[in-house]
Short mmCIF file of C-alpha atoms in Angstrom, two decimals:
data_model
loop_
_atom_site.label_atom_id
_atom_site.label_comp_id
_atom_site.label_asym_id
_atom_site.label_seq_id
_atom_site.Cartn_x
_atom_site.Cartn_y
_atom_site.Cartn_z
CA ASN X 394 3.33 15.69 -12.04
CA ALA X 395 0.14 14.95 -10.06
CA GLY X 396 0.43 11.12 -10.00
CA VAL X 397 -2.60 9.70 -8.18
CA THR X 398 -5.20 12.21 -7.01
CA GLN X 399 -7.95 11.38 -4.53
CA THR X 400 -10.97 13.45 -3.54
CA PRO X 401 -12.20 14.34 -1.02
CA LYS X 402 -9.38 14.41 1.56
CA PHE X 403 -11.76 14.21 4.53
CA GLN X 404 -15.39 13.14 4.89
CA VAL X 405 -17.81 12.61 7.76
CA LEU X 406 -20.94 10.56 7.10
CA LYS X 407 -23.87 9.44 9.19
CA THR X 408 -24.77 5.76 9.26
CA GLY X 409 -26.80 4.86 6.17
CA GLN X 410 -25.58 7.73 4.00
CA SER X 411 -23.91 7.05 0.67
CA MET X 412 -20.90 8.59 -0.99
CA THR X 413 -18.40 8.08 -3.79
CA LEU X 414 -14.64 8.41 -3.40
CA GLN X 415 -12.93 9.60 -6.55
CA CYS X 416 -9.50 8.61 -7.84
CA ALA X 417 -7.65 9.65 -10.98
CA GLN X 418 -4.14 8.91 -12.24
CA ASP X 419 -2.22 10.66 -14.98
CA MET X 420 0.53 8.06 -15.51
CA ASN X 421 -1.33 6.01 -18.14
CA HIS X 422 -1.31 3.01 -15.79
CA ASN X 423 -3.39 -0.03 -16.62
CA SER X 424 -4.07 -1.30 -13.10
CA MET X 425 -5.81 0.57 -10.29
CA TYR X 426 -6.61 -0.41 -6.69
CA TRP X 427 -8.60 0.64 -3.65
CA TYR X 428 -7.20 -0.13 -0.19
CA ARG X 429 -8.30 0.67 3.32
CA GLN X 430 -5.88 1.24 6.17
CA ASP X 431 -6.87 0.60 9.77
CA PRO X 432 -4.62 0.99 12.84
CA GLY X 433 -2.45 -2.06 13.47
CA MET X 434 -3.86 -3.97 10.47
CA GLY X 435 -1.86 -2.76 7.50
CA LEU X 436 -3.55 -2.09 4.18
CA ARG X 437 -6.25 -4.39 2.87
CA LEU X 438 -7.41 -4.57 -0.72
CA ILE X 439 -11.07 -3.72 -1.33
CA TYR X 440 -11.31 -3.90 -5.13
CA TYR X 441 -8.96 -3.69 -8.04
CA SER X 442 -9.09 -3.17 -11.79
CA ALA X 443 -6.38 -4.94 -13.76
CA SER X 444 -7.28 -2.99 -16.90
CA GLU X 445 -9.95 -0.66 -18.24
CA GLY X 446 -13.29 -2.39 -18.28
CA THR X 447 -12.50 -5.02 -15.63
CA THR X 448 -12.94 -5.04 -11.86
CA ASP X 449 -12.41 -7.76 -9.26
CA LYS X 450 -12.99 -8.20 -5.54
CA GLY X 451 -10.13 -8.01 -3.12
CA GLU X 452 -9.86 -9.14 0.48
CA VAL X 453 -12.62 -6.94 1.99
CA PRO X 454 -15.21 -6.01 -0.72
CA ASN X 455 -18.43 -6.21 1.32
CA GLY X 456 -20.28 -2.89 1.52
CA TYR X 457 -18.45 -1.34 -1.44
CA ASN X 458 -18.84 -1.04 -5.20
CA VAL X 459 -16.43 0.28 -7.79
CA SER X 460 -16.48 1.70 -11.30
CA ARG X 461 -13.56 1.89 -13.70
CA LEU X 462 -14.91 4.88 -15.61
CA ASN X 463 -12.00 5.00 -18.07
CA LYS X 464 -8.28 4.30 -17.98
CA ARG X 465 -7.64 7.31 -15.71
CA GLU X 466 -10.46 7.06 -13.18
CA PHE X 467 -11.49 4.44 -10.62
CA SER X 468 -14.22 5.32 -8.11
CA LEU X 469 -15.27 3.61 -4.88
CA ARG X 470 -18.87 3.84 -3.68
CA LEU X 471 -20.32 3.21 -0.24
CA GLU X 472 -24.05 2.64 -0.71
CA SER X 473 -25.03 2.62 2.98
CA ALA X 474 -22.17 3.66 5.24
CA ALA X 475 -21.56 1.83 8.52
CA PRO X 476 -19.30 2.77 11.47
CA SER X 477 -17.10 -0.23 10.58
CA GLN X 478 -16.20 1.59 7.37
CA THR X 479 -14.46 4.37 9.30
CA SER X 480 -10.96 4.18 7.87
CA VAL X 481 -8.40 5.80 5.64
CA TYR X 482 -8.94 4.87 2.00
CA PHE X 483 -6.08 4.80 -0.48
CA CYS X 484 -6.20 4.56 -4.23
CA ALA X 485 -3.16 3.19 -6.05
CA SER X 486 -2.12 2.45 -9.60
CA SER X 487 0.56 0.48 -11.41
CA GLU X 488 1.61 0.15 -15.03
CA GLU X 489 1.04 -3.60 -14.81
CA PRO X 490 0.48 -6.01 -11.89
CA ASN X 491 4.22 -6.65 -11.53
CA SER X 492 5.18 -2.96 -11.46
CA PRO X 493 5.60 -0.69 -8.43
CA LEU X 494 2.43 0.68 -6.85
CA HIS X 495 1.89 4.45 -6.74
CA PHE X 496 -0.44 5.76 -4.05
CA GLY X 497 -2.62 8.80 -3.58
CA ASN X 498 -2.64 10.75 -0.30
CA GLY X 499 -5.79 9.09 1.00
CA THR X 500 -9.33 9.95 2.07
CA ARG X 501 -10.02 9.99 5.80
CA LEU X 502 -13.60 8.81 6.30
CA THR X 503 -15.50 8.85 9.57
CA VAL X 504 -18.93 7.24 9.86
CA THR X 505 -20.90 8.21 12.97
CA LYS F 1048 -3.59 -17.14 2.80
CA GLN F 1049 -0.47 -14.99 2.74
CA GLU F 1050 0.40 -13.38 6.07
CA VAL F 1051 2.99 -10.60 6.24
CA THR F 1052 4.59 -9.66 9.56
CA GLN F 1053 6.87 -6.78 10.44
CA ILE F 1054 8.81 -6.78 13.68
CA PRO F 1055 9.40 -4.58 15.60
CA ALA F 1056 6.32 -2.38 15.40
CA ALA F 1057 8.41 0.62 16.44
CA LEU F 1058 12.12 1.41 16.51
CA SER F 1059 14.04 4.43 17.80
CA VAL F 1060 17.70 4.99 16.92
CA PRO F 1061 20.23 7.83 17.18
CA GLU F 1062 21.20 9.69 14.05
CA GLY F 1063 24.02 8.08 12.07
CA GLU F 1064 23.24 4.52 13.07
CA ASN F 1065 22.85 1.76 10.49
CA LEU F 1066 19.64 -0.20 10.96
CA VAL F 1067 17.69 -3.18 9.62
CA LEU F 1068 13.93 -3.51 9.31
CA ASN F 1069 12.46 -6.99 9.02
CA CYS F 1070 9.59 -8.44 6.99
CA SER F 1071 8.46 -12.06 6.98
CA PHE F 1072 5.83 -13.79 4.86
CA THR F 1073 4.24 -17.22 5.08
CA ASP F 1074 3.85 -18.25 1.41
CA SER F 1075 7.05 -18.31 -0.65
CA ALA F 1076 5.15 -18.38 -3.98
CA ILE F 1077 5.54 -14.67 -4.60
CA TYR F 1078 5.80 -12.48 -7.68
CA ASN F 1079 7.59 -9.62 -5.99
CA LEU F 1080 8.08 -7.78 -2.71
CA GLN F 1081 7.92 -4.03 -2.33
CA TRP F 1082 9.07 -1.71 0.44
CA PHE F 1083 7.21 1.56 1.07
CA ARG F 1084 7.63 4.61 3.24
CA GLN F 1085 4.62 6.38 4.76
CA ASP F 1086 4.81 9.80 6.39
CA PRO F 1087 2.06 10.84 8.84
CA GLY F 1088 -1.15 11.78 7.05
CA LYS F 1089 0.29 10.88 3.67
CA GLY F 1090 0.10 8.09 1.17
CA LEU F 1091 2.73 5.43 0.60
CA THR F 1092 5.89 6.10 -1.40
CA SER F 1093 7.55 3.17 -3.13
CA LEU F 1094 11.17 2.69 -2.09
CA LEU F 1095 12.30 -0.58 -3.65
CA LEU F 1096 10.72 -3.45 -5.53
CA ILE F 1097 12.41 -6.86 -5.64
CA GLN F 1098 11.29 -9.41 -8.20
CA SER F 1099 11.07 -13.03 -7.06
CA SER F 1100 14.15 -13.91 -9.13
CA GLN F 1101 16.27 -11.22 -7.46
CA ARG F 1102 18.16 -11.34 -4.16
CA GLU F 1103 18.52 -7.62 -3.50
CA GLN F 1104 17.91 -4.09 -4.72
CA THR F 1105 19.74 -0.90 -3.80
CA SER F 1106 18.79 2.76 -3.95
CA GLY F 1107 21.11 5.28 -2.34
CA ARG F 1108 21.40 4.49 1.39
CA LEU F 1109 18.74 1.78 1.14
CA ASN F 1110 19.31 -1.89 0.43
CA ALA F 1111 16.55 -4.48 0.38
CA SER F 1112 17.19 -8.20 0.36
CA LEU F 1113 14.90 -11.13 -0.36
CA ASP F 1114 15.17 -14.75 0.75
CA LYS F 1115 12.12 -16.51 -0.67
CA SER F 1116 12.92 -19.90 0.76
CA SER F 1117 12.91 -18.60 4.31
CA GLY F 1118 10.08 -16.11 3.71
CA ARG F 1119 12.10 -13.07 4.74
CA SER F 1120 13.10 -9.66 3.51
CA THR F 1121 15.18 -6.97 5.16
CA LEU F 1122 15.48 -3.25 4.50
CA TYR F 1123 18.89 -1.90 5.46
CA ILE F 1124 19.21 1.85 6.01
CA ALA F 1125 22.76 3.18 6.19
CA ALA F 1126 23.78 6.26 8.16
CA SER F 1127 20.25 7.07 9.31
CA GLN F 1128 19.03 10.70 9.36
CA PRO F 1129 16.12 12.40 11.15
CA GLY F 1130 14.45 12.74 7.75
CA ASP F 1131 14.25 8.94 7.59
CA SER F 1132 11.68 9.02 10.41
CA ALA F 1133 8.50 7.45 9.01
CA THR F 1134 6.58 4.19 8.94
CA TYR F 1135 8.07 1.54 6.65
CA LEU F 1136 5.79 -1.11 5.16
CA CYS F 1137 6.53 -4.17 3.12
CA ALA F 1138 4.07 -5.82 0.76
CA VAL F 1139 4.11 -9.12 -1.09
CA ARG F 1140 2.40 -9.98 -4.37
CA GLY F 1141 1.52 -13.67 -4.75
CA VAL F 1142 1.81 -15.54 -8.03
CA ASN F 1143 -1.79 -16.67 -8.03
CA ASN F 1144 -3.57 -13.39 -7.59
CA ASN F 1145 -3.45 -9.66 -8.17
CA ASP F 1146 -3.42 -8.83 -4.48
CA MET F 1147 -0.54 -7.28 -2.61
CA ARG F 1148 -0.57 -8.26 1.07
CA PHE F 1149 0.83 -5.63 3.43
CA GLY F 1150 2.51 -5.84 6.78
CA ALA F 1151 1.37 -3.48 9.54
CA GLY F 1152 4.62 -1.52 9.29
CA THR F 1153 7.54 -0.49 11.48
CA ARG F 1154 7.46 3.07 12.82
CA LEU F 1155 11.03 4.40 12.74
CA THR F 1156 12.21 7.42 14.72
CA VAL F 1157 15.73 8.74 14.13
CA LYS F 1158 16.77 11.10 16.93
CA PRO F 1159 19.12 14.01 16.19
#
């Protein structure tokens, strides 16, 4: 029972480089989310997808793009990484918006 | 804008003690409130979800209460154990959006 799987676990980028964070869930959930977690600030929503084929901005979307590739997969792309994007990124999913969230183990990203 | 606050930021108790973690939110128009546990370097694990129409939820030694009118929730942990040591976060989903707003968490240490 894998749940929510994120890759990679760790990543170091130089300023201006691009990368894609991958997320897949095997629970047949409709909704998927990308959060970032910074010390002392809690988790903040970057983007979410309420269902396959739809995506919407969250609280902090600037500098990011997302793709809901199919029902299982939801990727997050940084086109031109900045030091302010150094953070821990979490993907989550839920059966519907009013259901419990299930989280992956996170991707620790450092931008130098 | 919904603001979620958790006080204290850190708490240390001896094993066996009963304890209460606090969560407050500024906008009472919520869909649900969820409590999570986060272990170091890991993702978040859902503990309890309380719908807006409910007053409390229980799971084992955990009991979560919700008072929408006062904008407060508490997580009660009975007979604490060293294995309960973790960071506990609460999150609130508003009725007008698909965004869960998180508190910064309370870091709990249970000493043997």
